Each structure stands twice: as C-alpha cells, then as structure tokens.
mmCIF file of C-alpha atoms in Angstrom:
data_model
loop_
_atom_site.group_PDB
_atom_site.id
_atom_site.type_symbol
_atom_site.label_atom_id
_atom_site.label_comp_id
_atom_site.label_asym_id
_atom_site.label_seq_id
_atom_site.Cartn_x
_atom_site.Cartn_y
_atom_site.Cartn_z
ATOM 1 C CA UNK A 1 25.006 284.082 -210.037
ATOM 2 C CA UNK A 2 27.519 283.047 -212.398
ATOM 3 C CA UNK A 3 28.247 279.060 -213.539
ATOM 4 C CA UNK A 4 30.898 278.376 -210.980
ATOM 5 C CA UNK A 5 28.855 279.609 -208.098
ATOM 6 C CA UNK A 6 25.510 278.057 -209.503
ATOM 7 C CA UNK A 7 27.894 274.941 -209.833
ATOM 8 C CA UNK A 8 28.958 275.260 -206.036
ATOM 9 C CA UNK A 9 25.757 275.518 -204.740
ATOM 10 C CA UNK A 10 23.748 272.820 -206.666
ATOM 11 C CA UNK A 11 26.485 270.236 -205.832
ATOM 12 C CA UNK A 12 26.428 271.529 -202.261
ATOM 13 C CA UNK A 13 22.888 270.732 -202.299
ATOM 14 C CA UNK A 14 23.226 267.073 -203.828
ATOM 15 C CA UNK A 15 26.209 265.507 -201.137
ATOM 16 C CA UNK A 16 23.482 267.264 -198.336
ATOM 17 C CA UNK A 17 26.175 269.570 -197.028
ATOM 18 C CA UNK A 18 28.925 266.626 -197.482
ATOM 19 C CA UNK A 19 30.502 269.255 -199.912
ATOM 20 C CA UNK A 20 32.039 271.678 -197.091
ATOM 21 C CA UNK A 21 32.272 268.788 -194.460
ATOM 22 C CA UNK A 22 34.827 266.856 -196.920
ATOM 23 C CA UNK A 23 36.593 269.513 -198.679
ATOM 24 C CA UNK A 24 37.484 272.071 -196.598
ATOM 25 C CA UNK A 25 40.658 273.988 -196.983
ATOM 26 C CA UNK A 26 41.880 271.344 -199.523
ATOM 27 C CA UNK A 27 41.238 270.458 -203.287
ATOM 28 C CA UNK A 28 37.591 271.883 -203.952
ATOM 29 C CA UNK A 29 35.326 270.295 -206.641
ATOM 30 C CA UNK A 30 35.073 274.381 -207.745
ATOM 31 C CA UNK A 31 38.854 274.642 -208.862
ATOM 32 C CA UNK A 32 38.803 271.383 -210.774
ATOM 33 C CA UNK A 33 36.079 272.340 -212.803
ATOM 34 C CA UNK A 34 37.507 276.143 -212.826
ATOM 35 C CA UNK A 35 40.746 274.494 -214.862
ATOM 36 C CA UNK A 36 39.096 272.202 -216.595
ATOM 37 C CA UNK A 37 37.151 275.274 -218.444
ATOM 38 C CA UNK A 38 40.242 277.238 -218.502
ATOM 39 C CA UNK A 39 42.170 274.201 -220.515
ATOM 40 C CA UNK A 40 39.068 274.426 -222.787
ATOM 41 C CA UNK A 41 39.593 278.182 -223.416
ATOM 42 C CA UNK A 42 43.080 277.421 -224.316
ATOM 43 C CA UNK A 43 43.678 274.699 -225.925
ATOM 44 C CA UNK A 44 41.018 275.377 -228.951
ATOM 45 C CA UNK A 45 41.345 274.451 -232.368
ATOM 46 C CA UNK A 46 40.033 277.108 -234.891
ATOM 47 C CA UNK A 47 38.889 275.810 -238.464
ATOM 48 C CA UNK A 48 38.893 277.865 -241.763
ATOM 49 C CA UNK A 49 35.111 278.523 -241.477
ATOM 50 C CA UNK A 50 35.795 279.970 -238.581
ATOM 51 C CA UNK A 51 34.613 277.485 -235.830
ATOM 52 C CA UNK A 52 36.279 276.873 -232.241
ATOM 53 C CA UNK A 53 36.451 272.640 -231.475
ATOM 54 C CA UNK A 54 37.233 272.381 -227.902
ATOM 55 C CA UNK A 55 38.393 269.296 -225.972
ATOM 56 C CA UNK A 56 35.717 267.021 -225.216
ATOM 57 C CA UNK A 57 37.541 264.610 -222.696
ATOM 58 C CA UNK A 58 39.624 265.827 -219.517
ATOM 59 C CA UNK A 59 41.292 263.116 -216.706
ATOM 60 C CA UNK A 60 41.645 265.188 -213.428
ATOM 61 C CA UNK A 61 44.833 263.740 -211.290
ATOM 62 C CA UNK A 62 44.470 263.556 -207.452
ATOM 63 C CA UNK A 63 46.997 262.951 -204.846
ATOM 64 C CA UNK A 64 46.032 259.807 -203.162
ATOM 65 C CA UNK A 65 44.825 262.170 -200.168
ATOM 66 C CA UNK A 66 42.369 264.191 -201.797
ATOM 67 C CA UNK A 67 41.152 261.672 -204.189
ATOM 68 C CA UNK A 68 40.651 259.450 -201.109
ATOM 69 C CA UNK A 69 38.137 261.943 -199.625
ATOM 70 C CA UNK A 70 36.186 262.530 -202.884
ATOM 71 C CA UNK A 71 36.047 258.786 -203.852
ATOM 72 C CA UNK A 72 32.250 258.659 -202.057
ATOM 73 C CA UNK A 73 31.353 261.333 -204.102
ATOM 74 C CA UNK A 74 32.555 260.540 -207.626
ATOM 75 C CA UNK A 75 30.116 259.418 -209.791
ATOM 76 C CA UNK A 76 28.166 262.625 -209.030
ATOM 77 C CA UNK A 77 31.437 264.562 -208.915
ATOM 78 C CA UNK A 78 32.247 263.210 -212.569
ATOM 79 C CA UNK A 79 28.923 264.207 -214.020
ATOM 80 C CA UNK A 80 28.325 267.805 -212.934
ATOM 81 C CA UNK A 81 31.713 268.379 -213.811
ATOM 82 C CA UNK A 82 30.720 266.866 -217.588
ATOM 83 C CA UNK A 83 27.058 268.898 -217.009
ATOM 84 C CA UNK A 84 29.036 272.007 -216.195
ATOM 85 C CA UNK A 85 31.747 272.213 -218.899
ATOM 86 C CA UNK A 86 28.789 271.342 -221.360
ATOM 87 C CA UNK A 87 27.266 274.223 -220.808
ATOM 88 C CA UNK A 88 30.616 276.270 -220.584
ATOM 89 C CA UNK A 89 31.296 275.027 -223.889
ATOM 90 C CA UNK A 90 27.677 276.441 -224.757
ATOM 91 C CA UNK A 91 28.143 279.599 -223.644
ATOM 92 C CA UNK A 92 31.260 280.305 -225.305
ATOM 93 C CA UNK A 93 29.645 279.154 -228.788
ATOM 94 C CA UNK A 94 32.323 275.912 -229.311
ATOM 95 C CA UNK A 95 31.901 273.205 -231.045
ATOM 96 C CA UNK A 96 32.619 269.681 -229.493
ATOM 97 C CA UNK A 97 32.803 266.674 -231.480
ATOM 98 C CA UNK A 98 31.531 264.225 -228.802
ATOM 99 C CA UNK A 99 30.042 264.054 -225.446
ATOM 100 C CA UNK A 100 31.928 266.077 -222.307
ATOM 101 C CA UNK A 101 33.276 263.308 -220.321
ATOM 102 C CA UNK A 102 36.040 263.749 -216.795
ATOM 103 C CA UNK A 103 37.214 261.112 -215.351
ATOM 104 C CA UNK A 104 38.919 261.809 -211.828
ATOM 105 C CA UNK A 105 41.952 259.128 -211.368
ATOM 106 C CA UNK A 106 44.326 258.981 -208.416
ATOM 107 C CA UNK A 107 48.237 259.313 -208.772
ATOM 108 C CA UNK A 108 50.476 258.763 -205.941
ATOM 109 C CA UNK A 109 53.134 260.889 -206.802
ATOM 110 C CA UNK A 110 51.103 264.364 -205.959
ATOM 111 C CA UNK A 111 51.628 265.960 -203.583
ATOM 112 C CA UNK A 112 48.000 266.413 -201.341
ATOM 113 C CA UNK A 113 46.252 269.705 -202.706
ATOM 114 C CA UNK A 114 47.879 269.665 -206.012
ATOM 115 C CA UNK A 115 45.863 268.074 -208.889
ATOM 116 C CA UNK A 116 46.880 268.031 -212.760
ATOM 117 C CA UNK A 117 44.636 268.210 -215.521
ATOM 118 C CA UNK A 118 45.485 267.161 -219.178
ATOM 119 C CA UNK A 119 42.864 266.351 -222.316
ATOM 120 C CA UNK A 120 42.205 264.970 -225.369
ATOM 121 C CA UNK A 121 39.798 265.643 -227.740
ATOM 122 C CA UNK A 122 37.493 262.646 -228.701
ATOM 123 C CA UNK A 123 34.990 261.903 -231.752
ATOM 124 C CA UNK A 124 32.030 260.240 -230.814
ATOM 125 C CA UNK A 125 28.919 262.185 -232.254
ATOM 126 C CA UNK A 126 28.630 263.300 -236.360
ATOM 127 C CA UNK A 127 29.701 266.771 -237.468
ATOM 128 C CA UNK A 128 29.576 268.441 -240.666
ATOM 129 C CA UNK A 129 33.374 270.016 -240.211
ATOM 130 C CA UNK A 130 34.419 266.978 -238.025
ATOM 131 C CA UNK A 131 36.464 263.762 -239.613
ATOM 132 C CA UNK A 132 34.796 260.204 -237.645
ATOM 133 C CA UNK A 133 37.122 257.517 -237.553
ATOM 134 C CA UNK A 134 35.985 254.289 -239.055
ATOM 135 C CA UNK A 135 36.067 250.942 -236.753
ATOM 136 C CA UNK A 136 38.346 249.115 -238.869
ATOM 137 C CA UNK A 137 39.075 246.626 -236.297
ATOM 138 C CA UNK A 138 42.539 248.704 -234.844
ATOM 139 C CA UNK A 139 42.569 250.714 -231.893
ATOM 140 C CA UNK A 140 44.790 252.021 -229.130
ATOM 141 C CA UNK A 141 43.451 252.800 -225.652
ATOM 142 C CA UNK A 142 45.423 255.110 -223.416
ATOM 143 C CA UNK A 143 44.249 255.653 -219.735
ATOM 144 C CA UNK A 144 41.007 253.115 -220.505
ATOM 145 C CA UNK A 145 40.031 255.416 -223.375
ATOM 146 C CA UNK A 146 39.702 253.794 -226.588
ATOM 147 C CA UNK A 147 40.736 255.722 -229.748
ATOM 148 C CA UNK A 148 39.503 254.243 -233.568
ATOM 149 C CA UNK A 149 43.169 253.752 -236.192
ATOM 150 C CA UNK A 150 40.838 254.606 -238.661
ATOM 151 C CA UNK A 151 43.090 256.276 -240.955
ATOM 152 C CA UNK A 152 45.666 254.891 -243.128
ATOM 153 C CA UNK A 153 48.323 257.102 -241.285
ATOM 154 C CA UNK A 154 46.997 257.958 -237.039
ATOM 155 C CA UNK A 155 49.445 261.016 -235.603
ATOM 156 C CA UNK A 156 49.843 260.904 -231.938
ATOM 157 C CA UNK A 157 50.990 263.581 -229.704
ATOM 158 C CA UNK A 158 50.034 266.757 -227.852
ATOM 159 C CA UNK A 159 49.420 269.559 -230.782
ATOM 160 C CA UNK A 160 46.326 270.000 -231.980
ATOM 161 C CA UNK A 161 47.485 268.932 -235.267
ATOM 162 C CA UNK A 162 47.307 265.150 -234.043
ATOM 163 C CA UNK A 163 44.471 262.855 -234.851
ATOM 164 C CA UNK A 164 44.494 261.574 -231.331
ATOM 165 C CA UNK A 165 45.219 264.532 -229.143
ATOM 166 C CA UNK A 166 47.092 263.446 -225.524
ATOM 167 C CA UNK A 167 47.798 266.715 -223.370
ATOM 168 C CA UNK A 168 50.660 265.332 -221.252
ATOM 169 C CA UNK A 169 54.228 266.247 -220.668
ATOM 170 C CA UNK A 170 55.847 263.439 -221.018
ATOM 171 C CA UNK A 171 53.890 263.307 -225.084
ATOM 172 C CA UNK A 172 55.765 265.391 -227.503
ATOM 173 C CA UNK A 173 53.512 267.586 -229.879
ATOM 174 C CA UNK A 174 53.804 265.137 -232.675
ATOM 175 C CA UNK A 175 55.499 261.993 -230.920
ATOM 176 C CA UNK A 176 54.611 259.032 -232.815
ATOM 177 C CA UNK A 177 52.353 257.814 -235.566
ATOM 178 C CA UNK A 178 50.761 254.427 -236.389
ATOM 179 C CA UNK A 179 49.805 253.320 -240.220
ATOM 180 C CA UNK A 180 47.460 250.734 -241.262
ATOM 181 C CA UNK A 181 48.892 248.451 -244.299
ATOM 182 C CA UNK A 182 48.862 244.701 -244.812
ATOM 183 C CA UNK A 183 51.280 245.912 -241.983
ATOM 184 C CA UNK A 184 50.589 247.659 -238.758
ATOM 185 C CA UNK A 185 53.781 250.037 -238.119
ATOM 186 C CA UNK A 186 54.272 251.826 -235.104
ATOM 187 C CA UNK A 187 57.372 254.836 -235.356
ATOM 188 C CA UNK A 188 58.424 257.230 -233.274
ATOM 189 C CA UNK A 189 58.517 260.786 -235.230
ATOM 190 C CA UNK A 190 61.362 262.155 -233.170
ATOM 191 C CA UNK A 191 60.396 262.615 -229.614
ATOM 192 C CA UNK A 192 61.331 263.766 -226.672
ATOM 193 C CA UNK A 193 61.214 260.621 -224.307
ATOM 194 C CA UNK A 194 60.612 257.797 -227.027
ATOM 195 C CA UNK A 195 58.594 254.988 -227.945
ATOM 196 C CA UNK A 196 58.940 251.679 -225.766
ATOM 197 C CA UNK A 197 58.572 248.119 -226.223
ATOM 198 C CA UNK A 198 59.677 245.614 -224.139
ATOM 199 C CA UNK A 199 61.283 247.861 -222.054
ATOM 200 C CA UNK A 200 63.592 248.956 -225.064
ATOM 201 C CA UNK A 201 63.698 252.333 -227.149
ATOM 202 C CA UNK A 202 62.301 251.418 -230.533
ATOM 203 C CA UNK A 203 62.343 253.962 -234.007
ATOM 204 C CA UNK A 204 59.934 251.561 -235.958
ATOM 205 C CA UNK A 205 57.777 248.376 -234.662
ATOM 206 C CA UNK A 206 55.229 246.164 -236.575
ATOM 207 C CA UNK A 207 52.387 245.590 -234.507
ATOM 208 C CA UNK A 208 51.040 242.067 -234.456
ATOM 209 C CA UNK A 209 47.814 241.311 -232.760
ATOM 210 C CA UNK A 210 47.577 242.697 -229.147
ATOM 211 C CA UNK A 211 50.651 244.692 -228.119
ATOM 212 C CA UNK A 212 51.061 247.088 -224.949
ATOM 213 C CA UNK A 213 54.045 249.547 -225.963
ATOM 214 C CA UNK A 214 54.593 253.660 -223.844
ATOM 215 C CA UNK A 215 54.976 256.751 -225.320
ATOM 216 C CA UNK A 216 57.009 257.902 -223.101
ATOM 217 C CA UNK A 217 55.627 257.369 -219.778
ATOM 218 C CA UNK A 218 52.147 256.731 -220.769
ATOM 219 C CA UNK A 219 51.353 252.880 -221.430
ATOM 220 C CA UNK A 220 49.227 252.430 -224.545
ATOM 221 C CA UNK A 221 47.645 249.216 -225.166
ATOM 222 C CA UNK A 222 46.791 248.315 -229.194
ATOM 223 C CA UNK A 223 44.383 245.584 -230.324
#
C-alpha cells in the first residue's frame, strides 16, 4: 500500500467514516496532499554538495464551499497532511530546513472543487548547509507567517534564489527587497504588479516602526 492510500485509510479511520460522508465527489483530503508533494518534487533547490532543500511550508486555498465542509475536520486535516509530506520528504532523501507545516485557508473567489496551492520555504531548525536568520528585531509576516530581516539585504519573491520564498502569481521571481541600515528601505526590484503603500505604487519606501505595505496583491505587514 503506497503513502497516499496508507494516508486515505488512516485518516478515514480517525473522522470514524466522516471522511467519505463529507467529501464525496468534491475536493478530497487525498488530492491536496497529492499536490502538495508534487509542488515539493518541483520546486527543489539543489546545492553544490549535491543536496535537494524542499519547501517546508504550503497554504492550501479552498473555495468557501469546500473549506466549509472540512472546517470540523481541520486541525487533524492540517497535521496528517504535515505527518504525510514529512515522510514524503523522507522518502525522497530531501532536506528541509524546518518543520512541515499546511495551513488550509478559505478564499472566496474559487470556484467550489478547485483549490490552489502555493509555498514557501521556512528556516526554523539548524543545518549545516542552511543560512538561520538572526532575530534582529525586523520582520515581515505574510499570510500570519512570520519571516526574520536578518540580513543586511532580505530578497523577496517567487525564485528560489529569494531569501524569503512566496510561490504566488501575483509575486514576481525577484519582486522586492528590504535592507537593514540605520534605515529600513523597502524597493521594488522591477516587478510585475508593484509594491504598495497607502494605496499608491511606490519604487523605494523607508520603513518606520510598524508598516502594512502589498506586494502586489499579497498584504505584508513589517514590525
């Protein structure tokens, strides 16, 4: 029995049948995890030694419908999806640099039975090959993930290349960067749909204390 059906079963076992009751013929807890493995496979970042890092953090979208009918069942939802991909990652021999964590959010504008996956890849446990941020006070959370500024210059945007990885459309693959001075600068590095403050386009900011600003369409909040 493979991982996806071993998967099936054992969560089958824990909603008490709930599983085929609730998601029948519509979104089923198997294809999430399915693509969230897949965007693992895909999006991995190869180092000179010869190492695979996969993404470590994954936010699964869900049309108000479906994520209506799995909002009972989330908490265990979220972890065997984490317990799962864990052991994917295992399998496959790559490295992570922090805990598997998938959070399941709702967004209005899908349609029911369509679901969206993006990731980012997250630092929170030591590694030999792996680069921790240091708290240095600054940070930027984005979708109530916090991310650590602790480099003098803190690349934001979809490559692999970035120090804080965002896997959305609307994020170019390098689409802004933030540097920590005496100032705090914020500048867009040429993107595709901008940097906003206040509701206007900006090029380069100075942050000062608590500031909400998008990239794009995704609302980052720095402190």
């Amino acid at each position: 029995m493979g991982l996806l059906d071993q998967f099936e079963q054992r969560l089958d076992d824990l909603l008490n049948g709930a599983l085929t009751a609730a998601f029948d013929d519509e979104v089923q807890p198997v294809e999430i995890i399915a693509a969230v493995t897949r965007e693992m496979d895909e999006h991995l970042q190869e180092l000179s030694s010869g190492r695979l890092i996969a993404p470590n953090h994954f936010i699964v979208d869900l049309a108000k419908h479906d994520y209506s009918r799995m909002q009972d069942h989330l908490k265990t939802l979220e972890i065997e999806f984490a317990q799962l991909a864990t052991q994917h990652a295992s399998f496959q021999n790559y490295t992570l640099t922090g805990d598997v964590v998938i959070t399941v959010m709702q967004d209005k504008e899908l349609e029911a039975g369509v679901f969206r996956i993006s990731f980012e890849q997250i630092a929170t446990s030591t590694s030999s090959t792996t680069a921790i941020p240091q708290d240095n006070g600054h940070s930027i959370t984005i979708r109530g993930v916090t991310h650590l500024l602790g480099k003098p210059i803190n690349r934001i945007g979809r490559s692999i290349d970035a120090d804080i990885v965002i896997n959305d459309p609307a994020i170019s693959r390098i689409h802004a960067e933030i540097t920590i001075g005496t100032e705090v600068i914020l500048r867009d590095l040429n993107s595709t749909n901008g940097v906003w403050l206040n509701g206007e386009r900006i090029s380069e900011v100075e942050l000062k204390n608590s500031a909400t600003f998008n990239l794009g369409s995704i609302e980052v909040e720095y402190k």
